[in-house]
mmCIF file of C-alpha atoms in Angstrom:
data_model
loop_
_atom_site.group_PDB
_atom_site.id
_atom_site.type_symbol
_atom_site.label_atom_id
_atom_site.label_comp_id
_atom_site.label_asym_id
_atom_site.label_seq_id
_atom_site.Cartn_x
_atom_site.Cartn_y
_atom_site.Cartn_z
ATOM 1 C CA UNK A 360 18.308 94.612 87.634
ATOM 2 C CA UNK A 361 18.682 90.907 88.363
ATOM 3 C CA UNK A 362 21.828 88.968 89.098
ATOM 4 C CA UNK A 363 22.785 85.314 89.606
ATOM 5 C CA UNK A 364 24.342 85.167 93.052
ATOM 6 C CA UNK A 365 21.788 82.564 94.197
ATOM 7 C CA UNK A 366 21.984 80.469 91.046
ATOM 8 C CA UNK A 367 24.256 77.657 90.020
ATOM 9 C CA UNK A 368 26.793 78.898 87.490
ATOM 10 C CA UNK A 369 26.964 75.452 85.918
ATOM 11 C CA UNK A 370 23.206 75.354 85.434
ATOM 12 C CA UNK A 371 23.344 78.791 83.855
ATOM 13 C CA UNK A 372 26.047 77.664 81.463
ATOM 14 C CA UNK A 373 23.948 74.613 80.545
ATOM 15 C CA UNK A 374 21.077 76.975 79.758
ATOM 16 C CA UNK A 375 23.280 78.946 77.405
ATOM 17 C CA UNK A 376 24.443 75.717 75.739
ATOM 18 C CA UNK A 377 20.849 74.658 75.178
ATOM 19 C CA UNK A 378 19.873 78.046 73.813
ATOM 20 C CA UNK A 379 22.874 78.023 71.521
ATOM 21 C CA UNK A 380 21.982 74.604 70.203
ATOM 22 C CA UNK A 381 18.388 75.582 69.452
ATOM 23 C CA UNK A 382 19.031 79.063 68.076
ATOM 24 C CA UNK A 383 18.624 79.736 64.371
ATOM 25 C CA UNK A 384 20.789 82.866 64.688
ATOM 26 C CA UNK A 385 23.445 83.958 67.180
ATOM 27 C CA UNK A 386 24.222 87.666 67.608
ATOM 28 C CA UNK A 387 27.421 88.223 69.633
ATOM 29 C CA UNK A 388 28.084 91.503 71.355
ATOM 30 C CA UNK A 389 31.695 91.806 72.471
ATOM 31 C CA UNK A 390 33.320 94.425 74.690
ATOM 32 C CA UNK A 391 36.717 95.051 76.180
ATOM 33 C CA UNK A 392 36.146 92.437 78.845
ATOM 34 C CA UNK A 393 36.407 89.691 76.211
ATOM 35 C CA UNK A 394 39.981 90.623 75.196
ATOM 36 C CA UNK A 395 40.868 91.197 78.839
ATOM 37 C CA UNK A 396 39.756 87.629 79.583
ATOM 38 C CA UNK A 397 41.952 86.471 76.721
ATOM 39 C CA UNK A 398 45.045 87.978 78.343
ATOM 40 C CA UNK A 399 45.203 91.438 76.872
ATOM 41 C CA UNK A 400 46.598 93.797 79.516
ATOM 42 C CA UNK A 401 46.457 97.544 79.909
ATOM 43 C CA UNK A 402 48.125 98.403 83.197
ATOM 44 C CA UNK A 403 50.133 97.006 86.132
ATOM 45 C CA UNK A 404 53.334 95.108 85.519
ATOM 46 C CA UNK A 405 52.659 94.788 81.820
ATOM 47 C CA UNK A 406 52.449 98.562 81.397
ATOM 48 C CA UNK A 407 55.563 99.086 83.472
ATOM 49 C CA UNK A 408 57.472 96.532 81.418
ATOM 50 C CA UNK A 409 56.535 97.989 77.985
ATOM 51 C CA UNK A 410 56.217 101.679 78.860
ATOM 52 C CA UNK A 411 58.532 102.134 81.835
ATOM 53 C CA UNK A 412 60.226 105.118 80.228
ATOM 54 C CA UNK A 413 56.879 106.909 79.850
ATOM 55 C CA UNK A 414 55.929 105.974 83.399
ATOM 56 C CA UNK A 415 59.159 107.486 84.704
ATOM 57 C CA UNK A 416 58.814 110.637 82.613
ATOM 58 C CA UNK A 417 55.111 111.401 83.116
ATOM 59 C CA UNK A 418 53.768 109.139 85.874
ATOM 60 C CA UNK A 419 51.473 107.296 83.475
ATOM 61 C CA UNK A 420 49.737 104.332 85.091
ATOM 62 C CA UNK A 421 47.897 102.465 82.327
ATOM 63 C CA UNK A 422 47.264 102.392 78.607
ATOM 64 C CA UNK A 423 43.753 103.868 78.837
ATOM 65 C CA UNK A 424 44.744 107.096 80.576
ATOM 66 C CA UNK A 425 48.003 107.294 78.559
ATOM 67 C CA UNK A 426 45.904 107.420 75.418
ATOM 68 C CA UNK A 427 44.623 110.855 76.476
ATOM 69 C CA UNK A 428 47.948 112.227 77.626
ATOM 70 C CA UNK A 429 48.955 115.505 75.884
ATOM 71 C CA UNK A 430 52.489 114.574 74.849
ATOM 72 C CA UNK A 431 54.694 117.639 74.126
ATOM 73 C CA UNK A 432 55.256 116.858 70.466
ATOM 74 C CA UNK A 433 54.243 114.432 67.741
ATOM 75 C CA UNK A 434 57.494 112.468 67.710
ATOM 76 C CA UNK A 435 56.918 111.479 71.345
ATOM 77 C CA UNK A 436 53.217 110.901 70.910
ATOM 78 C CA UNK A 437 53.820 108.481 68.071
ATOM 79 C CA UNK A 438 56.612 106.758 69.952
ATOM 80 C CA UNK A 439 54.022 105.846 72.577
ATOM 81 C CA UNK A 440 51.221 105.022 70.205
ATOM 82 C CA UNK A 441 53.308 102.987 67.757
ATOM 83 C CA UNK A 442 54.609 100.839 70.635
ATOM 84 C CA UNK A 443 51.105 100.272 71.955
ATOM 85 C CA UNK A 444 49.559 99.566 68.546
ATOM 86 C CA UNK A 445 52.372 97.240 67.616
ATOM 87 C CA UNK A 446 51.895 95.098 70.684
ATOM 88 C CA UNK A 447 48.097 94.941 70.893
ATOM 89 C CA UNK A 448 47.274 94.974 67.188
ATOM 90 C CA UNK A 449 50.141 93.116 65.547
ATOM 91 C CA UNK A 450 52.224 91.123 68.086
ATOM 92 C CA UNK A 451 49.767 89.823 70.689
ATOM 93 C CA UNK A 452 47.845 86.964 69.106
ATOM 94 C CA UNK A 453 44.279 86.079 70.102
ATOM 95 C CA UNK A 454 44.238 83.109 72.472
ATOM 96 C CA UNK A 455 41.914 80.360 73.664
ATOM 97 C CA UNK A 456 38.990 82.704 74.519
ATOM 98 C CA UNK A 457 38.521 83.640 70.856
ATOM 99 C CA UNK A 458 39.180 80.080 69.706
ATOM 100 C CA UNK A 459 36.576 78.669 72.104
ATOM 101 C CA UNK A 460 34.066 81.235 70.986
ATOM 102 C CA UNK A 461 34.687 80.405 67.333
ATOM 103 C CA UNK A 462 34.262 76.719 68.127
ATOM 104 C CA UNK A 463 30.829 77.500 69.543
ATOM 105 C CA UNK A 464 29.509 79.462 66.587
ATOM 106 C CA UNK A 465 31.527 78.238 63.580
ATOM 107 C CA UNK A 466 28.620 76.168 62.256
ATOM 108 C CA UNK A 467 25.866 78.620 63.277
ATOM 109 C CA UNK A 468 24.428 81.592 61.487
ATOM 110 C CA UNK A 469 26.237 84.176 63.565
ATOM 111 C CA UNK A 470 27.234 87.852 63.531
ATOM 112 C CA UNK A 471 29.631 89.817 65.797
ATOM 113 C CA UNK A 472 29.030 93.388 66.902
ATOM 114 C CA UNK A 473 32.027 94.676 68.843
ATOM 115 C CA UNK A 474 33.402 97.887 70.327
ATOM 116 C CA UNK A 475 36.860 96.335 70.480
ATOM 117 C CA UNK A 476 39.513 97.819 68.185
ATOM 118 C CA UNK A 477 42.245 95.162 68.466
ATOM 119 C CA UNK A 478 41.034 93.196 65.386
ATOM 120 C CA UNK A 479 41.116 89.939 67.401
ATOM 121 C CA UNK A 480 38.067 88.433 65.767
ATOM 122 C CA UNK A 481 39.451 88.602 62.265
ATOM 123 C CA UNK A 482 42.913 87.505 63.436
ATOM 124 C CA UNK A 483 41.245 84.541 65.142
ATOM 125 C CA UNK A 484 39.719 83.583 61.769
ATOM 126 C CA UNK A 485 36.131 84.615 62.302
ATOM 127 C CA UNK A 486 34.450 85.301 58.962
ATOM 128 C CA UNK A 487 35.211 88.962 58.247
ATOM 129 C CA UNK A 488 31.852 89.325 56.502
ATOM 130 C CA UNK A 489 30.207 88.606 59.865
ATOM 131 C CA UNK A 490 32.045 91.322 61.827
ATOM 132 C CA UNK A 491 31.205 94.930 62.580
ATOM 133 C CA UNK A 492 33.867 96.946 64.404
ATOM 134 C CA UNK A 493 31.819 99.991 65.363
ATOM 135 C CA UNK A 494 34.594 101.960 67.051
ATOM 136 C CA UNK A 495 37.434 101.614 64.562
ATOM 137 C CA UNK A 496 40.679 99.689 64.334
ATOM 138 C CA UNK A 497 44.166 100.246 65.800
ATOM 139 C CA UNK A 498 45.539 99.139 62.440
ATOM 140 C CA UNK A 499 44.218 102.140 60.526
ATOM 141 C CA UNK A 500 45.196 105.800 60.190
ATOM 142 C CA UNK A 501 42.821 108.592 59.237
ATOM 143 C CA UNK A 502 43.209 112.318 58.695
ATOM 144 C CA UNK A 503 42.759 114.022 62.067
ATOM 145 C CA UNK A 504 40.688 116.905 60.651
ATOM 146 C CA UNK A 505 39.398 114.866 58.729
ATOM 147 C CA UNK A 506 39.651 116.345 55.244
ATOM 148 C CA UNK A 507 38.288 113.172 53.612
ATOM 149 C CA UNK A 508 36.543 109.911 54.597
ATOM 150 C CA UNK A 509 39.240 107.281 54.034
ATOM 151 C CA UNK A 510 41.439 105.106 56.210
ATOM 152 C CA UNK A 511 44.956 103.730 55.642
ATOM 153 C CA UNK A 512 46.689 100.572 56.743
ATOM 154 C CA UNK A 513 49.441 101.466 59.234
ATOM 155 C CA UNK A 514 51.386 98.225 59.714
ATOM 156 C CA UNK A 515 54.584 99.152 57.945
ATOM 157 C CA UNK A 516 54.708 102.633 59.482
ATOM 158 C CA UNK A 517 54.067 101.329 62.971
ATOM 159 C CA UNK A 518 56.832 98.722 62.669
ATOM 160 C CA UNK A 519 59.239 101.384 61.419
ATOM 161 C CA UNK A 520 58.339 103.730 64.297
ATOM 162 C CA UNK A 521 58.950 101.000 66.876
ATOM 163 C CA UNK A 522 62.263 99.965 65.317
ATOM 164 C CA UNK A 523 63.638 103.519 65.013
ATOM 165 C CA UNK A 524 62.442 105.251 68.181
ATOM 166 C CA UNK A 525 64.981 106.427 70.733
ATOM 167 C CA UNK A 526 64.531 108.184 74.103
ATOM 168 C CA UNK A 527 60.742 108.173 73.661
ATOM 169 C CA UNK A 528 60.874 109.826 70.245
ATOM 170 C CA UNK A 529 60.575 108.623 66.656
ATOM 171 C CA UNK A 530 62.371 110.330 63.741
ATOM 172 C CA UNK A 531 60.359 113.356 62.556
ATOM 173 C CA UNK A 532 60.109 111.953 59.026
ATOM 174 C CA UNK A 533 58.094 108.986 60.332
ATOM 175 C CA UNK A 534 55.302 111.155 61.795
ATOM 176 C CA UNK A 535 52.244 110.194 59.719
ATOM 177 C CA UNK A 536 50.865 112.954 57.467
ATOM 178 C CA UNK A 537 47.578 113.041 55.604
ATOM 179 C CA UNK A 538 48.240 112.238 51.915
ATOM 180 C CA UNK A 539 45.742 114.873 50.831
ATOM 181 C CA UNK A 540 46.037 117.910 53.079
ATOM 182 C CA UNK A 541 49.411 117.203 54.656
ATOM 183 C CA UNK A 542 47.973 117.660 58.144
ATOM 184 C CA UNK A 543 48.150 115.401 61.137
ATOM 185 C CA UNK A 544 46.977 111.830 61.016
ATOM 186 C CA UNK A 545 45.463 109.956 63.925
ATOM 187 C CA UNK A 546 44.402 106.380 64.714
ATOM 188 C CA UNK A 547 40.946 105.463 63.420
ATOM 189 C CA UNK A 548 39.311 105.246 66.872
ATOM 190 C CA UNK A 549 35.936 106.771 67.736
ATOM 191 C CA UNK A 550 36.503 109.562 70.207
ATOM 192 C CA UNK A 551 34.401 112.418 68.773
ATOM 193 C CA UNK A 552 32.717 113.546 65.563
ATOM 194 C CA UNK A 553 36.018 113.433 63.636
ATOM 195 C CA UNK A 554 35.888 109.648 63.517
ATOM 196 C CA UNK A 555 36.051 108.460 59.876
ATOM 197 C CA UNK A 556 33.489 105.953 58.778
ATOM 198 C CA UNK A 557 34.954 104.696 55.506
ATOM 199 C CA UNK A 558 33.132 102.579 52.873
ATOM 200 C CA UNK A 559 34.191 99.406 54.636
ATOM 201 C CA UNK A 560 32.623 100.660 57.865
ATOM 202 C CA UNK A 561 29.344 101.375 56.129
ATOM 203 C CA UNK A 562 29.347 98.010 54.394
ATOM 204 C CA UNK A 563 29.813 96.210 57.688
ATOM 205 C CA UNK A 564 27.075 98.346 59.272
ATOM 206 C CA UNK A 565 24.705 97.355 56.492
ATOM 207 C CA UNK A 566 25.462 93.660 56.948
ATOM 208 C CA UNK A 567 24.828 94.027 60.695
ATOM 209 C CA UNK A 568 21.519 95.812 60.105
ATOM 210 C CA UNK A 569 20.402 93.061 57.699
ATOM 211 C CA UNK A 570 21.366 90.337 60.178
ATOM 212 C CA UNK A 571 19.655 92.129 63.094
ATOM 213 C CA UNK A 572 16.486 92.544 61.012
ATOM 214 C CA UNK A 573 16.402 88.830 60.275
ATOM 215 C CA UNK A 574 17.256 87.981 63.889
ATOM 216 C CA UNK A 575 14.270 90.000 65.056
ATOM 217 C CA UNK A 576 12.010 87.447 63.349
ATOM 218 C CA UNK A 577 13.954 84.306 64.339
ATOM 219 C CA UNK A 578 14.839 82.162 67.272
ATOM 220 C CA UNK A 579 17.900 84.158 68.282
ATOM 221 C CA UNK A 580 20.511 83.952 70.991
ATOM 222 C CA UNK A 581 21.925 87.380 71.842
ATOM 223 C CA UNK A 582 25.262 86.533 73.505
ATOM 224 C CA UNK A 583 26.889 89.496 75.266
ATOM 225 C CA UNK A 584 30.515 89.030 76.443
ATOM 226 C CA UNK A 585 32.537 91.478 78.453
ATOM 227 C CA UNK A 586 30.361 94.501 77.777
ATOM 228 C CA UNK A 587 30.380 97.176 80.491
ATOM 229 C CA UNK A 588 28.540 100.431 80.943
ATOM 230 C CA UNK A 589 31.036 102.759 79.183
ATOM 231 C CA UNK A 590 29.109 102.658 75.911
ATOM 232 C CA UNK A 591 25.895 100.757 76.667
ATOM 233 C CA UNK A 592 24.015 102.351 73.743
ATOM 234 C CA UNK A 593 26.078 100.376 71.206
ATOM 235 C CA UNK A 594 25.518 96.791 72.371
ATOM 236 C CA UNK A 595 23.854 96.433 75.749
ATOM 237 C CA UNK A 596 20.725 98.548 75.336
ATOM 238 C CA UNK A 597 20.023 97.368 71.758
ATOM 239 C CA UNK A 598 20.387 93.763 72.868
ATOM 240 C CA UNK A 599 17.909 94.355 75.700
ATOM 241 C CA UNK A 600 15.457 95.962 73.293
ATOM 242 C CA UNK A 601 15.805 93.179 70.723
ATOM 243 C CA UNK A 602 15.129 90.583 73.366
ATOM 244 C CA UNK A 603 12.128 92.474 74.710
ATOM 245 C CA UNK A 604 10.507 92.827 71.270
ATOM 246 C CA UNK A 605 11.251 89.302 70.008
ATOM 247 C CA UNK A 606 9.494 86.622 72.099
ATOM 248 C CA UNK A 607 11.673 83.978 70.446
ATOM 249 C CA UNK A 608 14.933 85.670 71.552
ATOM 250 C CA UNK A 609 17.083 84.762 74.530
ATOM 251 C CA UNK A 610 19.607 87.146 76.060
ATOM 252 C CA UNK A 611 22.750 85.706 77.670
ATOM 253 C CA UNK A 612 25.420 87.880 79.277
ATOM 254 C CA UNK A 613 28.726 86.870 80.762
ATOM 255 C CA UNK A 614 31.037 89.108 82.742
ATOM 256 C CA UNK A 615 32.045 89.624 86.368
ATOM 257 C CA UNK A 616 29.403 92.332 86.762
ATOM 258 C CA UNK A 617 26.755 91.008 84.365
ATOM 259 C CA UNK A 618 23.166 92.192 84.811
ATOM 260 C CA UNK A 619 19.896 92.242 82.878
ATOM 261 C CA UNK A 620 16.661 94.202 83.262
ATOM 262 C CA UNK A 621 13.767 92.500 85.002
ATOM 263 C CA UNK A 622 11.535 93.154 81.932
ATOM 264 C CA UNK A 623 13.323 90.342 80.092
ATOM 265 C CA UNK A 624 14.335 88.252 83.104
ATOM 266 C CA UNK A 625 12.309 85.191 81.999
ATOM 267 C CA UNK A 626 14.338 85.094 78.752
ATOM 268 C CA UNK A 627 17.713 86.036 80.168
ATOM 269 C CA UNK A 628 20.698 84.112 81.503
ATOM 270 C CA UNK A 629 23.069 86.224 83.523
ATOM 271 C CA UNK A 630 26.454 84.699 84.396
ATOM 272 C CA UNK A 631 28.685 86.626 86.772
ATOM 273 C CA UNK A 632 31.873 84.664 86.142
ATOM 274 C CA UNK A 633 35.155 84.682 84.298
ATOM 275 C CA UNK A 634 34.497 84.726 80.547
ATOM 276 C CA UNK A 635 37.418 82.430 79.734
ATOM 277 C CA UNK A 636 36.170 79.731 82.111
ATOM 278 C CA UNK A 637 32.582 79.920 80.800
ATOM 279 C CA UNK A 638 33.611 79.718 77.155
ATOM 280 C CA UNK A 639 35.937 76.833 77.928
ATOM 281 C CA UNK A 640 33.088 74.903 79.467
ATOM 282 C CA UNK A 641 30.709 75.755 76.650
ATOM 283 C CA UNK A 642 33.250 74.698 73.999
ATOM 284 C CA UNK A 643 33.872 71.457 75.824
ATOM 285 C CA UNK A 644 30.144 70.759 76.015
#
């Protein structure tokens, strides 16, 4: 791996700006670090403020680990999840990070591949035909079994759950049930092989495949933002391979722990810095 500790961050940002200007296509890979840079929080004081009752009852420390907690019953489970979904999917608006990124690519031929499930790209007015949410969406239910391959908008149910919950429980009649089998519903998030890939998911996957195929033959900037090593096979490794096989491609990655393989080092820009600051400078340039 190579890093940038001996390089000027500003020079690296200028390199990305030049590659962006010259690129015929821009493929963005976005991970959780992008929303974190935009102010989305998952632990600490924020978690205590919004989930203090769950912290007191179960010693929960952050939203990630709380998502795996085996709550005693469904009314309590959905009290937690509805509160979390309501804040991160419906109430918390995308901020300057997403706006700066849109400013950079609005007039380019771009596509976004993301593991994020907060729907920030579409809410920030990126073209929804240029987005592929590989891991699902907080705003959708699916049958937990699943008995069929469909998803359902959950906005109204989530708002009702938040409004009517009491002592960490929602009314039993608000627990979501599958409209076909009557069984449990769950949030459309990829956790195992029960994840539902509905027709919209497949359509977005096809659009991504078409874009990637064209990008493989073009002068392409592969811009990776906030992608860690939790699921590298979705964005990071494919981006490395695409850069390696396309001599006209350039790989740029921005995060506090950004790295790139030495096999593509001559066509890589690795910026170990705060994403918000980098995008602000790029948008200003």
